[in-house]
mmCIF file of C-alpha atoms in Angstrom:
data_model
loop_
_atom_site.group_PDB
_atom_site.id
_atom_site.type_symbol
_atom_site.label_atom_id
_atom_site.label_comp_id
_atom_site.label_asym_id
_atom_site.label_seq_id
_atom_site.Cartn_x
_atom_site.Cartn_y
_atom_site.Cartn_z
ATOM 1 C CA UNK A 359 -74.134 -64.442 -6.342
ATOM 2 C CA UNK A 360 -74.941 -68.525 -7.208
ATOM 3 C CA UNK A 361 -78.364 -69.121 -8.554
ATOM 4 C CA UNK A 362 -79.931 -72.806 -8.600
ATOM 5 C CA UNK A 363 -82.283 -74.622 -11.196
ATOM 6 C CA UNK A 364 -84.506 -76.548 -10.307
ATOM 7 C CA UNK A 365 -86.733 -78.744 -12.025
ATOM 8 C CA UNK A 366 -89.042 -81.806 -12.026
ATOM 9 C CA UNK A 367 -89.961 -85.080 -13.708
ATOM 10 C CA UNK A 368 -90.799 -88.238 -14.567
ATOM 11 C CA UNK A 369 -90.317 -90.625 -17.625
ATOM 12 C CA UNK A 370 -94.067 -91.057 -19.212
ATOM 13 C CA UNK A 371 -92.543 -89.789 -22.613
ATOM 14 C CA UNK A 372 -95.112 -86.392 -21.485
ATOM 15 C CA UNK A 373 -95.806 -83.668 -24.303
ATOM 16 C CA UNK A 374 -93.725 -85.991 -27.384
ATOM 17 C CA UNK A 375 -89.790 -85.410 -27.591
ATOM 18 C CA UNK A 376 -89.237 -85.416 -23.686
ATOM 19 C CA UNK A 377 -85.764 -87.722 -23.663
ATOM 20 C CA UNK A 378 -84.789 -84.861 -26.205
ATOM 21 C CA UNK A 379 -85.356 -81.825 -25.334
ATOM 22 C CA UNK A 380 -84.808 -82.806 -22.117
ATOM 23 C CA UNK A 381 -82.388 -83.469 -22.696
ATOM 24 C CA UNK A 382 -81.543 -79.579 -24.602
ATOM 25 C CA UNK A 383 -82.996 -77.948 -21.604
ATOM 26 C CA UNK A 384 -80.701 -79.505 -18.701
ATOM 27 C CA UNK A 385 -77.369 -79.373 -20.970
ATOM 28 C CA UNK A 386 -77.960 -76.044 -21.845
ATOM 29 C CA UNK A 387 -78.794 -75.751 -17.996
ATOM 30 C CA UNK A 388 -75.405 -77.372 -16.928
ATOM 31 C CA UNK A 389 -73.567 -74.244 -18.924
ATOM 32 C CA UNK A 390 -75.385 -71.731 -17.700
ATOM 33 C CA UNK A 391 -76.439 -72.990 -13.627
ATOM 34 C CA UNK A 392 -73.738 -72.881 -10.730
ATOM 35 C CA UNK A 393 -76.358 -75.843 -9.863
ATOM 36 C CA UNK A 394 -78.998 -77.842 -11.590
ATOM 37 C CA UNK A 395 -81.377 -79.620 -9.479
ATOM 38 C CA UNK A 396 -83.795 -82.280 -11.155
ATOM 39 C CA UNK A 397 -86.237 -84.415 -9.022
ATOM 40 C CA UNK A 398 -87.657 -87.696 -10.587
ATOM 41 C CA UNK A 399 -90.793 -87.681 -9.270
ATOM 42 C CA UNK A 400 -92.235 -91.594 -9.031
ATOM 43 C CA UNK A 401 -91.331 -92.822 -12.930
ATOM 44 C CA UNK A 402 -92.464 -95.692 -13.594
ATOM 45 C CA UNK A 403 -89.753 -99.015 -12.200
ATOM 46 C CA UNK A 404 -88.574 -96.331 -10.794
ATOM 47 C CA UNK A 405 -86.821 -95.699 -13.886
ATOM 48 C CA UNK A 406 -86.333 -92.527 -14.006
ATOM 49 C CA UNK A 407 -85.973 -90.018 -16.627
ATOM 50 C CA UNK A 408 -82.538 -89.147 -16.350
ATOM 51 C CA UNK A 409 -81.784 -92.767 -17.719
ATOM 52 C CA UNK A 410 -82.675 -92.480 -20.702
ATOM 53 C CA UNK A 411 -80.930 -88.125 -21.585
ATOM 54 C CA UNK A 412 -77.409 -87.936 -23.447
ATOM 55 C CA UNK A 413 -75.522 -85.200 -20.758
ATOM 56 C CA UNK A 414 -72.659 -83.116 -21.075
ATOM 57 C CA UNK A 415 -72.559 -83.506 -16.767
ATOM 58 C CA UNK A 416 -69.675 -81.021 -15.144
ATOM 59 C CA UNK A 417 -70.745 -82.321 -11.589
ATOM 60 C CA UNK A 418 -73.516 -79.569 -11.322
ATOM 61 C CA UNK A 419 -76.512 -81.451 -12.216
ATOM 62 C CA UNK A 420 -78.455 -83.510 -9.101
ATOM 63 C CA UNK A 421 -80.303 -85.860 -9.625
ATOM 64 C CA UNK A 422 -82.758 -86.569 -7.012
ATOM 65 C CA UNK A 423 -84.707 -89.567 -7.770
ATOM 66 C CA UNK A 424 -88.535 -90.050 -5.885
ATOM 67 C CA UNK A 425 -89.086 -93.489 -6.026
ATOM 68 C CA UNK A 426 -92.817 -95.611 -5.577
ATOM 69 C CA UNK A 427 -92.275 -96.083 -1.979
ATOM 70 C CA UNK A 428 -91.408 -92.752 -1.490
ATOM 71 C CA UNK A 429 -94.295 -91.382 -2.485
ATOM 72 C CA UNK A 430 -96.563 -93.835 -0.442
ATOM 73 C CA UNK A 431 -93.577 -92.607 3.138
ATOM 74 C CA UNK A 432 -95.297 -89.065 1.423
ATOM 75 C CA UNK A 433 -98.996 -89.674 1.520
ATOM 76 C CA UNK A 434 -100.288 -93.091 0.021
ATOM 77 C CA UNK A 435 -103.472 -90.893 -1.686
ATOM 78 C CA UNK A 436 -100.763 -89.031 -4.408
ATOM 79 C CA UNK A 437 -99.866 -92.909 -5.739
ATOM 80 C CA UNK A 438 -102.073 -92.193 -8.269
ATOM 81 C CA UNK A 439 -100.957 -89.136 -9.139
ATOM 82 C CA UNK A 440 -98.949 -89.192 -12.304
ATOM 83 C CA UNK A 441 -96.949 -85.920 -10.785
ATOM 84 C CA UNK A 442 -97.002 -83.544 -7.694
ATOM 85 C CA UNK A 443 -94.995 -80.533 -9.567
ATOM 86 C CA UNK A 444 -95.351 -78.550 -6.204
ATOM 87 C CA UNK A 445 -94.106 -80.925 -3.903
ATOM 88 C CA UNK A 446 -91.448 -81.854 -6.619
ATOM 89 C CA UNK A 447 -90.052 -78.130 -6.222
ATOM 90 C CA UNK A 448 -90.121 -77.716 -3.201
ATOM 91 C CA UNK A 449 -87.798 -80.240 -2.054
ATOM 92 C CA UNK A 450 -85.193 -78.932 -4.945
ATOM 93 C CA UNK A 451 -86.621 -75.856 -4.028
ATOM 94 C CA UNK A 452 -85.386 -76.390 0.316
ATOM 95 C CA UNK A 453 -82.041 -78.524 -1.232
ATOM 96 C CA UNK A 454 -80.737 -75.875 -3.743
ATOM 97 C CA UNK A 455 -77.757 -74.394 -1.867
ATOM 98 C CA UNK A 456 -77.376 -71.617 -4.106
ATOM 99 C CA UNK A 457 -78.019 -67.360 -3.155
ATOM 100 C CA UNK A 458 -81.058 -67.114 -5.974
ATOM 101 C CA UNK A 459 -82.986 -69.916 -7.068
ATOM 102 C CA UNK A 460 -84.285 -70.073 -10.529
ATOM 103 C CA UNK A 461 -87.750 -72.938 -10.499
ATOM 104 C CA UNK A 462 -87.824 -74.032 -14.089
ATOM 105 C CA UNK A 463 -89.179 -77.180 -16.049
ATOM 106 C CA UNK A 464 -87.893 -80.180 -17.885
ATOM 107 C CA UNK A 465 -88.507 -78.830 -21.602
ATOM 108 C CA UNK A 466 -87.254 -74.984 -20.685
ATOM 109 C CA UNK A 467 -83.226 -73.438 -22.380
ATOM 110 C CA UNK A 468 -82.590 -70.957 -19.650
ATOM 111 C CA UNK A 469 -79.485 -68.477 -20.969
ATOM 112 C CA UNK A 470 -77.652 -67.641 -18.345
ATOM 113 C CA UNK A 471 -79.305 -65.106 -15.125
ATOM 114 C CA UNK A 472 -77.815 -61.448 -14.153
ATOM 115 C CA UNK A 473 -78.697 -61.642 -10.517
ATOM 116 C CA UNK A 474 -77.049 -57.556 -10.024
ATOM 117 C CA UNK A 475 -79.826 -55.324 -10.616
ATOM 118 C CA UNK A 476 -82.074 -57.975 -8.493
ATOM 119 C CA UNK A 477 -84.130 -57.417 -5.174
ATOM 120 C CA UNK A 478 -83.926 -59.365 -2.632
ATOM 121 C CA UNK A 479 -87.047 -58.982 -1.671
ATOM 122 C CA UNK A 480 -89.515 -59.145 -5.150
ATOM 123 C CA UNK A 481 -90.456 -61.964 -7.015
ATOM 124 C CA UNK A 482 -89.817 -62.891 -10.425
ATOM 125 C CA UNK A 483 -91.130 -64.339 -13.963
ATOM 126 C CA UNK A 484 -89.371 -63.966 -17.280
ATOM 127 C CA UNK A 485 -91.882 -64.357 -20.564
ATOM 128 C CA UNK A 486 -91.181 -66.964 -22.696
ATOM 129 C CA UNK A 487 -90.596 -68.293 -26.895
ATOM 130 C CA UNK A 488 -91.903 -70.795 -27.713
ATOM 131 C CA UNK A 489 -90.114 -72.831 -30.510
ATOM 132 C CA UNK A 490 -92.199 -75.275 -32.112
ATOM 133 C CA UNK A 491 -90.853 -79.192 -33.729
ATOM 134 C CA UNK A 492 -90.515 -78.255 -36.225
ATOM 135 C CA UNK A 493 -86.984 -76.505 -35.249
ATOM 136 C CA UNK A 494 -85.340 -79.125 -33.327
ATOM 137 C CA UNK A 495 -81.942 -79.989 -33.765
ATOM 138 C CA UNK A 496 -79.959 -83.623 -32.941
ATOM 139 C CA UNK A 497 -78.592 -82.894 -29.435
ATOM 140 C CA UNK A 498 -74.918 -83.107 -30.368
ATOM 141 C CA UNK A 499 -76.388 -80.097 -31.284
ATOM 142 C CA UNK A 500 -75.978 -76.110 -29.566
ATOM 143 C CA UNK A 501 -79.504 -76.078 -30.007
ATOM 144 C CA UNK A 502 -79.606 -72.314 -27.644
ATOM 145 C CA UNK A 503 -77.331 -70.386 -30.021
ATOM 146 C CA UNK A 504 -79.086 -71.891 -33.142
ATOM 147 C CA UNK A 505 -82.058 -69.932 -30.895
ATOM 148 C CA UNK A 506 -80.889 -67.183 -30.059
ATOM 149 C CA UNK A 507 -80.547 -66.444 -33.642
ATOM 150 C CA UNK A 508 -83.903 -67.658 -34.282
ATOM 151 C CA UNK A 509 -85.311 -66.281 -31.556
ATOM 152 C CA UNK A 510 -87.481 -63.682 -33.672
ATOM 153 C CA UNK A 511 -89.291 -66.574 -35.512
ATOM 154 C CA UNK A 512 -91.023 -67.816 -32.425
ATOM 155 C CA UNK A 513 -93.421 -66.906 -30.592
ATOM 156 C CA UNK A 514 -93.302 -64.931 -27.192
ATOM 157 C CA UNK A 515 -96.086 -64.796 -23.902
ATOM 158 C CA UNK A 516 -97.760 -61.311 -23.446
ATOM 159 C CA UNK A 517 -95.077 -59.606 -21.330
ATOM 160 C CA UNK A 518 -98.363 -56.523 -19.701
ATOM 161 C CA UNK A 519 -98.631 -57.895 -16.012
ATOM 162 C CA UNK A 520 -101.844 -59.777 -16.148
ATOM 163 C CA UNK A 521 -102.800 -59.946 -19.310
ATOM 164 C CA UNK A 522 -103.195 -64.061 -19.020
ATOM 165 C CA UNK A 523 -105.039 -66.311 -20.098
ATOM 166 C CA UNK A 524 -107.653 -65.349 -17.373
ATOM 167 C CA UNK A 525 -107.019 -61.577 -18.464
ATOM 168 C CA UNK A 526 -107.561 -59.165 -15.078
ATOM 169 C CA UNK A 527 -109.457 -62.083 -12.848
ATOM 170 C CA UNK A 528 -104.929 -62.753 -12.891
ATOM 171 C CA UNK A 529 -103.387 -59.308 -11.681
ATOM 172 C CA UNK A 530 -100.733 -62.565 -9.434
ATOM 173 C CA UNK A 531 -99.749 -64.366 -13.565
ATOM 174 C CA UNK A 532 -97.602 -61.922 -15.693
ATOM 175 C CA UNK A 533 -97.019 -64.196 -18.624
ATOM 176 C CA UNK A 534 -98.094 -67.545 -20.165
ATOM 177 C CA UNK A 535 -97.046 -70.257 -18.946
ATOM 178 C CA UNK A 536 -94.766 -67.837 -15.775
ATOM 179 C CA UNK A 537 -94.307 -71.078 -14.320
ATOM 180 C CA UNK A 538 -91.555 -71.717 -17.190
ATOM 181 C CA UNK A 539 -88.700 -70.064 -15.644
ATOM 182 C CA UNK A 540 -89.430 -67.955 -11.933
ATOM 183 C CA UNK A 541 -86.878 -66.642 -9.407
ATOM 184 C CA UNK A 542 -86.505 -65.674 -5.975
ATOM 185 C CA UNK A 543 -84.156 -65.053 -3.443
ATOM 186 C CA UNK A 544 -83.519 -68.499 -1.430
ATOM 187 C CA UNK A 545 -85.017 -66.017 1.844
ATOM 188 C CA UNK A 546 -87.979 -64.571 0.234
ATOM 189 C CA UNK A 547 -88.357 -68.560 -0.818
ATOM 190 C CA UNK A 548 -88.336 -68.999 2.704
ATOM 191 C CA UNK A 549 -90.728 -66.430 4.069
ATOM 192 C CA UNK A 550 -93.284 -68.678 0.930
ATOM 193 C CA UNK A 551 -92.551 -71.399 2.399
ATOM 194 C CA UNK A 552 -91.548 -72.384 -1.490
ATOM 195 C CA UNK A 553 -94.779 -73.675 -3.452
ATOM 196 C CA UNK A 554 -98.519 -73.921 -1.529
ATOM 197 C CA UNK A 555 -97.997 -78.465 -1.829
ATOM 198 C CA UNK A 556 -102.182 -78.239 -0.998
ATOM 199 C CA UNK A 557 -101.771 -78.021 -4.836
ATOM 200 C CA UNK A 558 -101.779 -81.295 -5.126
ATOM 201 C CA UNK A 559 -103.443 -81.356 -8.609
ATOM 202 C CA UNK A 560 -102.834 -79.421 -12.402
ATOM 203 C CA UNK A 561 -102.845 -75.551 -12.097
ATOM 204 C CA UNK A 562 -103.035 -72.824 -10.738
ATOM 205 C CA UNK A 563 -100.092 -73.030 -8.446
ATOM 206 C CA UNK A 564 -97.693 -70.948 -10.816
ATOM 207 C CA UNK A 565 -100.186 -68.485 -10.350
ATOM 208 C CA UNK A 566 -100.117 -68.405 -6.881
ATOM 209 C CA UNK A 567 -97.085 -68.328 -5.942
ATOM 210 C CA UNK A 568 -97.005 -65.421 -8.081
ATOM 211 C CA UNK A 569 -100.068 -63.893 -5.586
ATOM 212 C CA UNK A 570 -97.356 -65.128 -2.370
ATOM 213 C CA UNK A 571 -94.498 -62.617 -4.131
ATOM 214 C CA UNK A 572 -97.323 -59.770 -2.913
ATOM 215 C CA UNK A 573 -98.771 -61.742 0.085
ATOM 216 C CA UNK A 574 -94.682 -62.327 1.505
ATOM 217 C CA UNK A 575 -92.300 -59.685 -0.117
ATOM 218 C CA UNK A 576 -92.798 -56.515 -2.445
ATOM 219 C CA UNK A 577 -94.583 -57.432 -5.530
ATOM 220 C CA UNK A 578 -93.002 -59.189 -8.180
ATOM 221 C CA UNK A 579 -91.530 -58.456 -11.408
ATOM 222 C CA UNK A 580 -90.538 -58.972 -15.383
ATOM 223 C CA UNK A 581 -86.800 -60.250 -16.816
ATOM 224 C CA UNK A 582 -86.145 -59.810 -19.774
ATOM 225 C CA UNK A 583 -84.620 -62.804 -21.001
ATOM 226 C CA UNK A 584 -84.068 -65.357 -22.980
ATOM 227 C CA UNK A 585 -85.967 -68.655 -21.812
ATOM 228 C CA UNK A 586 -86.805 -71.106 -24.611
ATOM 229 C CA UNK A 587 -89.681 -73.625 -23.871
ATOM 230 C CA UNK A 588 -89.114 -76.643 -26.371
ATOM 231 C CA UNK A 589 -93.184 -77.281 -28.048
ATOM 232 C CA UNK A 590 -95.453 -80.503 -27.956
ATOM 233 C CA UNK A 591 -95.831 -82.891 -29.861
ATOM 234 C CA UNK A 592 -99.824 -82.293 -30.251
ATOM 235 C CA UNK A 593 -99.928 -85.537 -30.654
ATOM 236 C CA UNK A 594 -98.767 -86.407 -27.017
ATOM 237 C CA UNK A 595 -100.207 -83.748 -24.620
ATOM 238 C CA UNK A 596 -102.099 -86.219 -21.964
ATOM 239 C CA UNK A 597 -99.888 -88.960 -21.411
ATOM 240 C CA UNK A 598 -99.591 -89.579 -17.806
ATOM 241 C CA UNK A 599 -102.952 -90.335 -17.186
ATOM 242 C CA UNK A 600 -106.080 -88.644 -14.006
ATOM 243 C CA UNK A 601 -105.485 -84.037 -15.001
ATOM 244 C CA UNK A 602 -106.907 -83.193 -11.975
ATOM 245 C CA UNK A 603 -106.970 -78.881 -11.829
ATOM 246 C CA UNK A 604 -107.206 -77.231 -8.762
ATOM 247 C CA UNK A 605 -109.832 -74.400 -7.846
ATOM 248 C CA UNK A 606 -108.964 -71.089 -9.284
ATOM 249 C CA UNK A 607 -110.952 -69.505 -6.103
ATOM 250 C CA UNK A 608 -109.222 -70.845 -2.758
ATOM 251 C CA UNK A 609 -105.844 -71.182 -4.871
ATOM 252 C CA UNK A 610 -105.388 -67.739 -6.571
ATOM 253 C CA UNK A 611 -108.105 -64.870 -5.839
ATOM 254 C CA UNK A 612 -109.174 -65.907 -2.175
ATOM 255 C CA UNK A 613 -105.533 -67.164 -1.287
ATOM 256 C CA UNK A 614 -104.451 -65.089 1.740
ATOM 257 C CA UNK A 615 -101.545 -67.519 3.447
ATOM 258 C CA UNK A 616 -99.589 -70.627 3.493
ATOM 259 C CA UNK A 617 -100.191 -73.536 5.101
ATOM 260 C CA UNK A 618 -97.381 -75.128 4.468
ATOM 261 C CA UNK A 619 -95.406 -76.022 7.390
ATOM 262 C CA UNK A 620 -91.758 -75.255 8.568
ATOM 263 C CA UNK A 621 -90.681 -78.404 6.595
ATOM 264 C CA UNK A 622 -92.063 -76.875 3.620
ATOM 265 C CA UNK A 623 -90.271 -79.416 0.802
ATOM 266 C CA UNK A 624 -90.472 -82.158 2.780
ATOM 267 C CA UNK A 625 -86.659 -81.587 4.190
ATOM 268 C CA UNK A 626 -87.499 -83.783 7.004
ATOM 269 C CA UNK A 627 -86.963 -87.336 4.654
ATOM 270 C CA UNK A 628 -84.263 -88.587 2.674
ATOM 271 C CA UNK A 629 -83.729 -89.013 -1.552
ATOM 272 C CA UNK A 630 -82.015 -91.227 -3.434
ATOM 273 C CA UNK A 631 -79.367 -88.378 -4.575
ATOM 274 C CA UNK A 632 -76.372 -88.866 -6.805
ATOM 275 C CA UNK A 633 -74.446 -85.847 -8.650
ATOM 276 C CA UNK A 634 -73.401 -85.779 -12.532
#
């Protein structure tokens, strides 16, 4: 079955080495997935990150640009936020064409996903491996293969269900930074209505979607595969402005059902799109 992978970001240098990390990430996705959807959210001066990347396009990358004027149409309150990831992700997920849909991040290099043993009513996540800045290579290199050969040198996130930064109080997250690679069949994404669009700030959205997998499906599970996170430069961690956070209790611990509407993913909006 076909697989789409969705990422959202913006051209603000977040994490340092963003252009290099994003180029490696998207090139790996282009190679390994049937459809790649990059949603650029309100980049400064409407200058999308995609304009600054070295990509090996083969016609399966969809670039959807959410400009400042689009954000103002959606909700003027959101203009002052650097990025609203739940909306950016949902815009891509709702418009994806494949049977299986992955939600990932702009600094993730994932192996090809084997869906043959996946269940349509189960929500999945992957434990990532962290690649230090000292291992980075130029965009001309086959960096993914290099990382596979050196994977034993990279720190891996915990692989025990519930072993998360919030401990046993957080039973819905399977891995540290579980949002780096989360997978469901399109029917389950529809049933859950995607990421919770009220969670417009940082934190909790990835844990919330794991809980939604329990509420609307048959639970959450862990896939064993190579997913590499290209680490941040610590000097550039806070580029982008405000860092307001969603609250844990209403977002995860006491969450019971979605408040997203049927047109989740802003499906009644039209945005600029191009194929690369």
